[in-house]
Coordinates of C-alpha atoms in Angstrom, one line a residue:
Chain I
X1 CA 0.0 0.0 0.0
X2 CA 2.3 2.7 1.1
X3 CA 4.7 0.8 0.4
X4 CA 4.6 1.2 -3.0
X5 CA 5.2 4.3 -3.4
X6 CA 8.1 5.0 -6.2
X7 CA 8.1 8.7 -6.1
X8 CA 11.6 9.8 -5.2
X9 CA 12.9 6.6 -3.8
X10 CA 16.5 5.8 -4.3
X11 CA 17.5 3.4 -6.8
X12 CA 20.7 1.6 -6.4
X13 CA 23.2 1.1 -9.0
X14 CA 26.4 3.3 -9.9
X15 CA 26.5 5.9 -12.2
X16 CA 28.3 9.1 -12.9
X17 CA 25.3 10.9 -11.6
X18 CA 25.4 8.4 -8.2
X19 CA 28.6 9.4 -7.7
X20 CA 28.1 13.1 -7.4
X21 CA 28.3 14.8 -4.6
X22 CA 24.9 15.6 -3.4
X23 CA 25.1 19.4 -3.3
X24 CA 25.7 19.8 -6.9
X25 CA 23.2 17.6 -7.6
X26 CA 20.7 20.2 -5.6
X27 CA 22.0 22.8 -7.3
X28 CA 21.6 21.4 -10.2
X29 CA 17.6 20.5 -10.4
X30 CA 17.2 24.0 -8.8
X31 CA 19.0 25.7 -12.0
X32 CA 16.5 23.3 -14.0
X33 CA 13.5 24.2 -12.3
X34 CA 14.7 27.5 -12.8
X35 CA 15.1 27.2 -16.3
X36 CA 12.1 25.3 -17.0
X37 CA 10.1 28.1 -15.8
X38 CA 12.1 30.8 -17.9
X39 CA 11.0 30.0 -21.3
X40 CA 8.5 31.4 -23.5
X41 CA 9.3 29.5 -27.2
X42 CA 9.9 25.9 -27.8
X43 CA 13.7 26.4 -28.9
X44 CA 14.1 26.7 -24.8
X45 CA 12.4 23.4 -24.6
X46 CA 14.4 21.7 -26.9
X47 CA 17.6 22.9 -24.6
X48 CA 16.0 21.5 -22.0
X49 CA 15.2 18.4 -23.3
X50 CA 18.6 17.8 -24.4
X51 CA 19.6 18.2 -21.2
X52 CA 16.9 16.3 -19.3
X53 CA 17.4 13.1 -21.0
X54 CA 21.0 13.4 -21.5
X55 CA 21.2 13.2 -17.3
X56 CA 18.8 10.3 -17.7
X57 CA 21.1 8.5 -19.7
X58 CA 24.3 8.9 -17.6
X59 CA 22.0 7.9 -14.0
X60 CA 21.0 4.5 -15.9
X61 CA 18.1 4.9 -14.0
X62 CA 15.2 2.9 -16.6
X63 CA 13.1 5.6 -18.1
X64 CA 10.0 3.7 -17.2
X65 CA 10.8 4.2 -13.5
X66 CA 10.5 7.8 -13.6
X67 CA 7.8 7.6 -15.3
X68 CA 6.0 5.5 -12.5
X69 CA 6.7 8.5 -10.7
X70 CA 4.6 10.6 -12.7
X71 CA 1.6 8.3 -12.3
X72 CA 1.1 9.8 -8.4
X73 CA 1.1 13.3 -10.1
X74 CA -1.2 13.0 -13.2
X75 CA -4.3 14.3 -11.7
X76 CA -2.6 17.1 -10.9
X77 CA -1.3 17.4 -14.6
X78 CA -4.0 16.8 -16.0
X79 CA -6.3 19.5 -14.3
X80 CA -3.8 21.8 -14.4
X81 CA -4.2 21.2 -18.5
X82 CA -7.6 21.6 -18.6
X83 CA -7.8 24.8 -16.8
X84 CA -4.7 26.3 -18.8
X85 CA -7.0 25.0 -22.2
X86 CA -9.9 26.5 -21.6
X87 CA -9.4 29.4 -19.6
X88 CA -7.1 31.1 -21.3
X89 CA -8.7 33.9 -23.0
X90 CA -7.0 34.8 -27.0
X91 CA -8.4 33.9 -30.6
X92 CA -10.7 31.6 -30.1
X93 CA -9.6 28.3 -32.7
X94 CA -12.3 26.0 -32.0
X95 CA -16.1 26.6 -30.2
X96 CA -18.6 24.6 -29.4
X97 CA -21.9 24.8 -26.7
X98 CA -20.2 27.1 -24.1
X99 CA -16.6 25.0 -24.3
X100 CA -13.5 27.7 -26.3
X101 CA -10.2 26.8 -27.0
X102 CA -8.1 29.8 -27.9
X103 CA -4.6 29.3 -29.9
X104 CA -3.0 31.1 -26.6
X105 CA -4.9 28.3 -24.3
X106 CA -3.7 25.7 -26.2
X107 CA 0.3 26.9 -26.3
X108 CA 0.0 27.4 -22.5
X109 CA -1.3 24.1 -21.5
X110 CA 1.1 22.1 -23.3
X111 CA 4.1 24.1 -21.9
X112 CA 2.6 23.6 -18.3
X113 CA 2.1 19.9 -19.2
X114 CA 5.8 19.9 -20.6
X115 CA 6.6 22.3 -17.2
X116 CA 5.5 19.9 -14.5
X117 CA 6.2 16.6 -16.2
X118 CA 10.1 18.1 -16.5
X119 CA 9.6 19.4 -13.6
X120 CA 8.8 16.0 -11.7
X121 CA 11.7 14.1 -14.0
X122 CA 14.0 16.2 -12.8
X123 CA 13.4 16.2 -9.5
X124 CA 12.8 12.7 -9.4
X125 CA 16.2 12.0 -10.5
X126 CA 17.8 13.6 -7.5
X127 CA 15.8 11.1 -5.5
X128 CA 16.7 8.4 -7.5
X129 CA 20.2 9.1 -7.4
X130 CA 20.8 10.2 -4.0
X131 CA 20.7 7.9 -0.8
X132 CA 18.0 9.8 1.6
X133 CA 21.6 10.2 4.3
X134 CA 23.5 11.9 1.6
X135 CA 20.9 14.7 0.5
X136 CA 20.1 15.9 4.2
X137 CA 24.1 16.0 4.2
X138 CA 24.0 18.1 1.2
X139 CA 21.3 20.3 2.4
X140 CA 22.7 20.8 5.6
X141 CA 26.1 21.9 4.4
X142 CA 23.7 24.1 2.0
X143 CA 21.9 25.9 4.0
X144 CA 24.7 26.5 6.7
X145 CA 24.8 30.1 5.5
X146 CA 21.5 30.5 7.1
X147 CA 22.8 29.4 10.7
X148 CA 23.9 32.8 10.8
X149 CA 20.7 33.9 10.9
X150 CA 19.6 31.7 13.8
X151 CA 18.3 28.7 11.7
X152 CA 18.6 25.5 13.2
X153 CA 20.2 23.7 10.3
X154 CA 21.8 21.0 12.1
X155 CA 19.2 20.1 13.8
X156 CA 16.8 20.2 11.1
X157 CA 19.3 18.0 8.9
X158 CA 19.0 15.4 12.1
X159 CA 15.3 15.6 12.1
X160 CA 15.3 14.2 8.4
X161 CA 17.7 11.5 8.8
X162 CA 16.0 10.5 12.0
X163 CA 12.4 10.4 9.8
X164 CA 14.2 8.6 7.4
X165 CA 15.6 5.9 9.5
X166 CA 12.2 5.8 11.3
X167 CA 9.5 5.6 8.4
X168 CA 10.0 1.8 7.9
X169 CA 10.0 1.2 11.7
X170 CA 6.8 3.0 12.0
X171 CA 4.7 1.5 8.9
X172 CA 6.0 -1.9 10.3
X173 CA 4.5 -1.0 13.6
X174 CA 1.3 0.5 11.6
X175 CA 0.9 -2.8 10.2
X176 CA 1.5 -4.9 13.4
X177 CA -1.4 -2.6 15.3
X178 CA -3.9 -2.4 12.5
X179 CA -4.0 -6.7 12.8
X180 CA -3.8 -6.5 16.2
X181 CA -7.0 -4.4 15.9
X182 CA -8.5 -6.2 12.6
X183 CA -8.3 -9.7 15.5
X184 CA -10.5 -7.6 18.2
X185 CA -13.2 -6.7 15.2
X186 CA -12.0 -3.3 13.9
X187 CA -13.1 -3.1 10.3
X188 CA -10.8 -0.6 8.2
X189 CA -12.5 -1.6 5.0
X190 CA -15.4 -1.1 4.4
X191 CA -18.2 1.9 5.0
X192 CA -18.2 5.8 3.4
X193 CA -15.5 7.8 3.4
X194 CA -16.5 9.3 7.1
X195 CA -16.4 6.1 8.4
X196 CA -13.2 4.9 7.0
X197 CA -11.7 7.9 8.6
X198 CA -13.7 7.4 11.7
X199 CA -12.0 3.7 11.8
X200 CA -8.6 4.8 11.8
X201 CA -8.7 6.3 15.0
X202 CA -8.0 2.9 17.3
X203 CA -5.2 2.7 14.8
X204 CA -3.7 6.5 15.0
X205 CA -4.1 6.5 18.6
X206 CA -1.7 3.5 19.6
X207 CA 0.5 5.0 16.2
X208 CA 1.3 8.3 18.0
X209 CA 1.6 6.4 21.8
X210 CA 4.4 4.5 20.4
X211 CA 5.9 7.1 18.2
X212 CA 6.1 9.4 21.4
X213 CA 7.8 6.4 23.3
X214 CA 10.3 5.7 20.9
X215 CA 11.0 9.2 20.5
X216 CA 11.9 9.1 24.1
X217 CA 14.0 5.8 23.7
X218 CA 15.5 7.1 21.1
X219 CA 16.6 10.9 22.6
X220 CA 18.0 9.0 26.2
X221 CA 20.0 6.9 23.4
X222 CA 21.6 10.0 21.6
X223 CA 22.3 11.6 24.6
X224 CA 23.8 8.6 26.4
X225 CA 25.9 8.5 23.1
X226 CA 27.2 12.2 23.8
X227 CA 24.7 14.1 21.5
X228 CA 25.1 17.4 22.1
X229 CA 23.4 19.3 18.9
X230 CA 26.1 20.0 16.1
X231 CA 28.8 22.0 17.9
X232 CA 32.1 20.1 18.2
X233 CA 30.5 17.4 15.9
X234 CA 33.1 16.2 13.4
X235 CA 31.8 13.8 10.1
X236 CA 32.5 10.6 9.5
X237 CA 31.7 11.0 6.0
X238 CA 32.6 14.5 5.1
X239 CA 31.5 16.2 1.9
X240 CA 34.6 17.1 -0.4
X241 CA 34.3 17.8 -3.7
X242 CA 36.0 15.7 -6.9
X243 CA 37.0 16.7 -10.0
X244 CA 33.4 15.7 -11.6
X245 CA 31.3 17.5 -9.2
X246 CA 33.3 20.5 -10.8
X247 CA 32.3 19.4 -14.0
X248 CA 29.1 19.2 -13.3
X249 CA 28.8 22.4 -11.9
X250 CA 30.9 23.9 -15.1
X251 CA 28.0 21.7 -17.1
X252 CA 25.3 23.7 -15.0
X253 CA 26.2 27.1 -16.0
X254 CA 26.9 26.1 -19.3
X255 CA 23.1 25.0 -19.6
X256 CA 22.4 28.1 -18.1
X257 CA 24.3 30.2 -20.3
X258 CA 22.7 28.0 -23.4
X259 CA 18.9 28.9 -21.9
X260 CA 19.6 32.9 -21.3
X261 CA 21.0 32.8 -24.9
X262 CA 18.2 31.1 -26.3
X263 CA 15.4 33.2 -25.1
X264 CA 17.2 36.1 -26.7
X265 CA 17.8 35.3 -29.8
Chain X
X1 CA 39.9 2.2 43.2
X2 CA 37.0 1.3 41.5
X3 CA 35.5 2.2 38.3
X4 CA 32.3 2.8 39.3
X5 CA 32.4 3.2 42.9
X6 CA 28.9 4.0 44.6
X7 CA 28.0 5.2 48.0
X8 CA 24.7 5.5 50.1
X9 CA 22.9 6.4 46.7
X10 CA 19.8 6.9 46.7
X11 CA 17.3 8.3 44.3
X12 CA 13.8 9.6 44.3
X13 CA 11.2 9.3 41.7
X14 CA 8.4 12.3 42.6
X15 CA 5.4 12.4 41.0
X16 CA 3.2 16.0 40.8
X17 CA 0.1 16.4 40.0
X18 CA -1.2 19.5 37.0
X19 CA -0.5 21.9 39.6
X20 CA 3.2 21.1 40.4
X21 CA 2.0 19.2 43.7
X22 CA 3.8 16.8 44.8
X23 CA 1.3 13.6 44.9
X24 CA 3.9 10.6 45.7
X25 CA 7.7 9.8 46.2
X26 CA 8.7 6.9 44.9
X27 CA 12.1 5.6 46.3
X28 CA 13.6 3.7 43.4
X29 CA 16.8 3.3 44.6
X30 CA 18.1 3.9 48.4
X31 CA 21.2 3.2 50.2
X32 CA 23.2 1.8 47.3
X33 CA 26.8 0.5 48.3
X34 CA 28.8 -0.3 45.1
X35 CA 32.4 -0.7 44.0
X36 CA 33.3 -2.5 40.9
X37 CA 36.9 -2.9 39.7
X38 CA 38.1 -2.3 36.4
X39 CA 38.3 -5.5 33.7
X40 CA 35.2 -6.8 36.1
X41 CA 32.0 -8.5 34.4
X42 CA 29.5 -8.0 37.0
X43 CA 25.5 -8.7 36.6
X44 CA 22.6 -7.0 38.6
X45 CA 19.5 -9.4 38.8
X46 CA 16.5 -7.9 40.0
X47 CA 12.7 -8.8 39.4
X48 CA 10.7 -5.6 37.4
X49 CA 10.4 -2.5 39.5
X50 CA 13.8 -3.9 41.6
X51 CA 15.4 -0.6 40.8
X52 CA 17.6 -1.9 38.4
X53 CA 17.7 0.2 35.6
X54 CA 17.5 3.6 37.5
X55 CA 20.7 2.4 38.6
X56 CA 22.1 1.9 35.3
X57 CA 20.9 5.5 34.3
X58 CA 22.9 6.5 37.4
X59 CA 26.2 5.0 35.7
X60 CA 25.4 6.9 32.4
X61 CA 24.9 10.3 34.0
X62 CA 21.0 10.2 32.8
X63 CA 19.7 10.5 36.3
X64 CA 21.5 12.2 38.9
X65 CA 21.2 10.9 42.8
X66 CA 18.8 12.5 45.4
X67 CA 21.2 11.6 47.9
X68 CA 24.6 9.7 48.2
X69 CA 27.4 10.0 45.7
X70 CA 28.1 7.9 42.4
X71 CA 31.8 8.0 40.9
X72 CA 32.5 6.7 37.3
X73 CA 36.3 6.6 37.1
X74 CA 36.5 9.1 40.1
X75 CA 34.6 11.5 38.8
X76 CA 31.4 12.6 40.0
X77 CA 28.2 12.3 38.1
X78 CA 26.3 15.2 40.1
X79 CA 28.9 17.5 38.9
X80 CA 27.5 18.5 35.4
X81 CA 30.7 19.8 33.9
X82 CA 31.7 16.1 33.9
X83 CA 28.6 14.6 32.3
X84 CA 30.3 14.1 29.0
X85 CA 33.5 12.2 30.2
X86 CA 31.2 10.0 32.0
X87 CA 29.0 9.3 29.3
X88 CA 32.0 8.5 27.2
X89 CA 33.3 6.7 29.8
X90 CA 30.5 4.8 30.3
X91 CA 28.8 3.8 27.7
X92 CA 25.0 2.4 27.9
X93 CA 23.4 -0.3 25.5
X94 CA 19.5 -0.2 26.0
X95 CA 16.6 -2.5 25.8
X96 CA 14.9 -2.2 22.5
X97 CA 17.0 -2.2 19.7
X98 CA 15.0 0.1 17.3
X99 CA 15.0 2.8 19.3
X100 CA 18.8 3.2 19.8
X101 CA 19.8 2.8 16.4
X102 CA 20.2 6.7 15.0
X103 CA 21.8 5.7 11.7
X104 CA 20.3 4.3 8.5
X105 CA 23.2 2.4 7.9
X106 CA 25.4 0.1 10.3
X107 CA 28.6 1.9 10.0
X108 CA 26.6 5.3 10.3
X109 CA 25.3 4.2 13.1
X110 CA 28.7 3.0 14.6
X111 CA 30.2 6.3 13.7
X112 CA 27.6 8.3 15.5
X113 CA 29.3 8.1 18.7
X114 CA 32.6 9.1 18.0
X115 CA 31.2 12.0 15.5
X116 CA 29.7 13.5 18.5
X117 CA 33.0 13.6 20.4
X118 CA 34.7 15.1 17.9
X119 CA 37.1 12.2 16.7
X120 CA 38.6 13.4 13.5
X121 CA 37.1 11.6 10.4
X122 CA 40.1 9.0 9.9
X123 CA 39.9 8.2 13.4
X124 CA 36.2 7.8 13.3
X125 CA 37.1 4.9 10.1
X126 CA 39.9 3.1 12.3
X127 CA 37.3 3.1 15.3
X128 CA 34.6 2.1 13.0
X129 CA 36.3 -1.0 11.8
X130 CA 37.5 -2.3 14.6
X131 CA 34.5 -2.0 16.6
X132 CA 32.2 -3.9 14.1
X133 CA 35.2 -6.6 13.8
X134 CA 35.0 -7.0 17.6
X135 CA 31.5 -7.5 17.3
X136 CA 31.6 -9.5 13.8
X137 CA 29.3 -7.7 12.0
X138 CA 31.7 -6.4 9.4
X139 CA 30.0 -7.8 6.5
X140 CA 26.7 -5.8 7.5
X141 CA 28.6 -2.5 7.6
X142 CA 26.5 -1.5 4.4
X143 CA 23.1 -2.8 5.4
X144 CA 20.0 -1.1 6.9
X145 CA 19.5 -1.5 10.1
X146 CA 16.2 -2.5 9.6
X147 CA 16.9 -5.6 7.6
X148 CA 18.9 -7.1 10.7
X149 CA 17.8 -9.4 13.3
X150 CA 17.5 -8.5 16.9
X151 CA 20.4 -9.9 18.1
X152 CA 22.3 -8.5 15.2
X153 CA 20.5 -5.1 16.1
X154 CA 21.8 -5.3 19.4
X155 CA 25.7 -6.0 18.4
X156 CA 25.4 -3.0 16.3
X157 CA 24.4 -1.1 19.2
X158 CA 26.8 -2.5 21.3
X159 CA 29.3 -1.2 18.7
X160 CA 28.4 1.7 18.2
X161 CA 29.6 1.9 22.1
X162 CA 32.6 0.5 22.0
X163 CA 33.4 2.9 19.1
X164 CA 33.7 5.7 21.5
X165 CA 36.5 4.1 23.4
X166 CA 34.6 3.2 26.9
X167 CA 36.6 1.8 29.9
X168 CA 33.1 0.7 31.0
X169 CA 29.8 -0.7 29.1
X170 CA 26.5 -0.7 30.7
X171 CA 23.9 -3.1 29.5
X172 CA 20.3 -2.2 30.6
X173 CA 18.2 -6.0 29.9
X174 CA 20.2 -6.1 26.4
X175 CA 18.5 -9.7 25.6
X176 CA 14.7 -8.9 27.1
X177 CA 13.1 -8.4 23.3
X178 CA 15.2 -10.6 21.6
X179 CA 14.8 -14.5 21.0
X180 CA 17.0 -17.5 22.5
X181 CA 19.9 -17.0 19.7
X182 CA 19.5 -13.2 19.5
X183 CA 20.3 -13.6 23.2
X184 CA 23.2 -16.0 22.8
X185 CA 25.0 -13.9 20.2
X186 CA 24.7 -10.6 22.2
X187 CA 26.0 -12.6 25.3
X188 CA 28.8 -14.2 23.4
X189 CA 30.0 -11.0 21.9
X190 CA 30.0 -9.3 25.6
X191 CA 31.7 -11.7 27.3
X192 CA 34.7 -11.4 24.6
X193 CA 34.8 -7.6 25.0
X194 CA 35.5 -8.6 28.6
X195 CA 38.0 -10.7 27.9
X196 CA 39.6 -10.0 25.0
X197 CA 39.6 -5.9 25.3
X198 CA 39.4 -5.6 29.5
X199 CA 36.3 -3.2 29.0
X200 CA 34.7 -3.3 32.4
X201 CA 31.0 -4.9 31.9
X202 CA 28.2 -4.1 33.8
X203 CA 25.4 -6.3 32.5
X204 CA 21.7 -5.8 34.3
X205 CA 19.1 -8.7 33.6
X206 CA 16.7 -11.0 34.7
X207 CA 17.8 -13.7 33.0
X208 CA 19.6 -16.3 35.0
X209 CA 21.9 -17.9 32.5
X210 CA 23.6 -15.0 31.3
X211 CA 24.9 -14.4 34.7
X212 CA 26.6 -17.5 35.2
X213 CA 29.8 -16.6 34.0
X214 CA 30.2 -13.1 35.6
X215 CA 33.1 -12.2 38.6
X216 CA 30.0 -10.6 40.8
X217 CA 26.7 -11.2 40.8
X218 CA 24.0 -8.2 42.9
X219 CA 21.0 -9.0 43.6
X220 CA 18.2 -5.7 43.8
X221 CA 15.0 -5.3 45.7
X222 CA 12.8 -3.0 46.3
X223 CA 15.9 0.0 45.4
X224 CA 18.3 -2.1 47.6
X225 CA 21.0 -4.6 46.8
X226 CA 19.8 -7.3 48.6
X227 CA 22.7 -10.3 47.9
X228 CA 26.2 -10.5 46.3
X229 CA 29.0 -12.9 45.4
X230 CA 29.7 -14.6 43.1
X231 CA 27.5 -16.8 40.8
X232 CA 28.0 -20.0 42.4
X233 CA 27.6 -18.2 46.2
X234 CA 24.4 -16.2 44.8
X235 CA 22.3 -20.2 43.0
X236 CA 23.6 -21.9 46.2
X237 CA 21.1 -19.7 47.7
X238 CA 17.8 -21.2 46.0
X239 CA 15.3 -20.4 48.7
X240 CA 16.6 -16.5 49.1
X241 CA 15.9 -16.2 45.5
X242 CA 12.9 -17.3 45.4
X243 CA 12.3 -14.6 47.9
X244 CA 13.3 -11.7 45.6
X245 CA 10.8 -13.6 42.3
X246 CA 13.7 -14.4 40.9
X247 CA 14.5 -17.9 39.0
X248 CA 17.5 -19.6 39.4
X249 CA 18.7 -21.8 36.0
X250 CA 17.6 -25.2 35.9
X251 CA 20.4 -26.8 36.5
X252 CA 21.2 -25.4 39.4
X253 CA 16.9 -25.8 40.7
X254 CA 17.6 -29.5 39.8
X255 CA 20.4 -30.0 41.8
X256 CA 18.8 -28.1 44.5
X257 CA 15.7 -30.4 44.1
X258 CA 18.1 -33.7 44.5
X259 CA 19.1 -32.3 47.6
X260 CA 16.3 -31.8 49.8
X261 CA 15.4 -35.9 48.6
X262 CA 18.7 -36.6 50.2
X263 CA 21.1 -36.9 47.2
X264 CA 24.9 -35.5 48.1
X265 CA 25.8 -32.4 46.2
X266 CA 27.8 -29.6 45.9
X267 CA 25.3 -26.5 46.8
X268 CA 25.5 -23.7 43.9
X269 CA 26.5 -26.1 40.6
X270 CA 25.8 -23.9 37.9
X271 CA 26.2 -26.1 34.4
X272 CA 25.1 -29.2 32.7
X273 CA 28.6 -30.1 33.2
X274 CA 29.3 -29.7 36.7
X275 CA 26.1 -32.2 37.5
X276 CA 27.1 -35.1 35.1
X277 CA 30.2 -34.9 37.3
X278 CA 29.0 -34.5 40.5
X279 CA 26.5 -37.4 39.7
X280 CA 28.9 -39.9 37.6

């Protein structure tokens, strides 16, 4: 059920793009969402698409994975279509009843439909490239700047990882209390919507009981471990930049270059 | 002098109301006498509620005594400037072994420890290593926790420990969640530690069998330590234990048994062994 989510989960196997060190690859999808929302004629587009599936290739990620990914997301796309189609007031190229489709409407929604979809690729490849450890790594060492300003980075980097590690542990446990309860006659199944939510409460309560208790395990563990927040805290795995992250981030700004040309000309 | 020496400790669980009233004191541990030598294996029994584990938290600088003094390599763990040499000193292995994993991955996790104490990254490799090879779980280093048994759980935790150098480990019930060869491993792998690397073990239980091998054996109830001695001076005592709930291995309960119908034996004969001897 939850389990099966595909969305942005990593997927193991070495590549150029595996390799990376995860802050360029943040950088990166945030210059391509960037871009993707920069252009206003298809020559961008094909820039873009270069570039998209180029990536693709070098992650050997299979295509059709990524795609899976879009599947959680079409409803989304596909509204947003609509509403770009036949809202969008211009010439009006084909009437009928009280339905228009202007030329404008139509040029609109298929860049928003090329938009999200590139926008969801890309992202997803991050994901699927990245190991869940090594991105709250990379955004920590990110967002560092912003300690400056009082921003708990550190500790917001440990929240992730701790989610992270805890996710499995907790839809085990969601499974282990919703039989428990399915053996006393709890009935998740079946009934309207208000009563399927209505069931779930025998199963949130014990959920959050045990969450809170682990949580507690787990903070007399760090500190018993001398946790003391992220001052005086060296890395066992520290991020240092290769020679290919350098080239990727040379690659970046050559894209980026490419695009600002491009919408010039 | 001791590693962990402790004297007239006491501590004091108090219980308030919404209002900040207090509603009931609960004396959880009281008049606690306690000197244990360095390289020592020593086991607290106790039934549930004996007061056990508050005094493990003691050791770790978790909870600090109401009254008395505790040292941990002669330094004092009401003194809060010294809570972090004491917690690296020593170092505490908990029940459930979900909830003290913090990494997502076994060498993570084992690095967690010395991270926080500032070891410098090659260091925090060496440390790594060796502790999972004292533990054997080197060929896990990659895997998710989450994939591992209980027992294997468990030796991760306990390396994640020793990674931080400890002259002292703490065990509060390592074994209670986990199954008969979950229990046998984490044993096993303590016992070596103690032997092989002098680390100081402090194991608390209520399992019988696992004690059988330690130097000292205390016996809690009710917040006091109620016996000591060694293993074979602590089973000789069947009826006393049964006082204090607690269940002495079967070995030893048969033997016992044989005696009051009049058999000579030995009291205190701990293993399978010892009895085919005595009886052969």
């Amino acid at each position: 059920m939850i389990r099966d989510i595909t969305l942005g989960q990593y997927y193991p196997i070495d590549s150029v793009i595996h390799r990376l060190d995860p802050r360029v690859k943040l950088v990166s999808t945030l210059i391509f969402v960037i871009s993707l929302f920069m252009f206003k004629n298809f020559s961008g587009y094909i820039a873009a698409t270069l570039f998209l599936f180029g990536i693709i290739k070098l992650s050997k990620v299979p295509f059709r994975y990524m795609v899976k990914g879009l599947k959680a997301v079409l409803i989304l796309l596909m509204i947003t279509v609509v509403f770009n189609l036949f809202l969008t007031p211009g010439k009006p190229i084909f009437e009928f009843w009280i339905v228009t489709i202007t030329d404008e409407g139509l040029k609109t929604a298929g860049f928003m439909a090329i938009r999200l979809t590139y926008l969801i690729i890309g992202s997803s490849i991050m994901t699927l490239t990245t190991t869940p450890n090594n991105l709250t790594d990379g955004l920590e060492d990110l967002m560092r700047p912003l300690s400056k300003v009082r921003v708990p980075v550190h500790e917001i980097a440990m929240m992730m990882s701790i989610a992270l590690r805890f996710i499995p542990i907790l839809l085990e446990e969601t499974d282990k209390i919703m039989k428990a309860q399915i053996a006393r006659g709890a009935d998740f199944e079946s009934g309207n919507i208000v009563q399927k939510a209505k069931s779930l409460v025998p199963l949130l309560v014990p959920l959050f009981v045990s969450a809170f208790r682990r949580a507690n395990d787990l903070a007399m563990a760090m500190e018993a471990r001398c946790y003391r927040g992220g001052e005086g805290r060296t890395k066992m795995k520290p991020l240092i930049y290769q020679a290919n992250d350098y080239r990727a981030y040379a690659l970046n700004a050559a894209y980026l270059i490419a695009v600002i040309v491009i919408q010039r000309l | 002098m001791g590693i962990i020496e402790a004297a007239k400790l006491a501590f004091e669980y108090i219980r308030r109301d919404e209002d900040g009233n207090v509603e009931s004191i609960v004396r959880a541990l009281d008049g606690i006498d306690l000197d244990v030598k360095k390289g020592d294996f020593i086991a607290i029994l106790g039934h549930n509620g004996s007061g056990k584990s508050t005094l493990a938290k003691h050791m770790n600088g978790i909870l600090f005594p109401t009254e008395g003094t505790l040292l941990v390599d002669g330094k004092d763990t009401a003194d809060e400037r010294n809570i972090w040499d004491i917690r690296q000193t020593a170092g505490m292995v908990f029940q459930n072994p979900d909830n003290q994993i913090i990494g997502t991955m076994v060498e993570e996790d084992v690095g967690f420890g010395p991270e926080n104490i500032g070891v410098p990254t090659e260091e925090i490799w060496k440390r790594v290593d060796a502790a999972l090879k004292s533990v054997d779980m080197v060929k896990y280093r990659k895997h998710s926790p989450n994939k591992l048994s209980g027992g294997q759980k468990q030796r991760v935790a306990i390396a994640g420990v020793v990674a931080m150098r400890p002259k002292c480990i703490i065990l509060d019930e390592p074994t209670a969640m986990l199954d008969p060869i979950g229990r046998r491993e984490v044993i096993e792998t303590v016992k070596e530690l103690n032997e092989k690397e002098g680390v100081t073990v402090i194991l608390i239980t209520h399992y019988m069998e696992e004690v059988i091998s330690s130097d000292k054996v205390y016996v809690m109830d009710g917040g006091r330590i109620v016996m000591q001695g060694t293993p074979k001076e602590i089973f000789s005592k069947v009826d006393e234990l049964k006082k204090y709930r607690l269940d002495v291995p079967q070995v030893t309960l048969l033997a016992h048994e044989l005696q009051l119908e009049g058999i000579d034996l030995p009291d205190g004969i701990l293993t399978i062994d010892e009895l085919v001897g005595e009886l052969c």
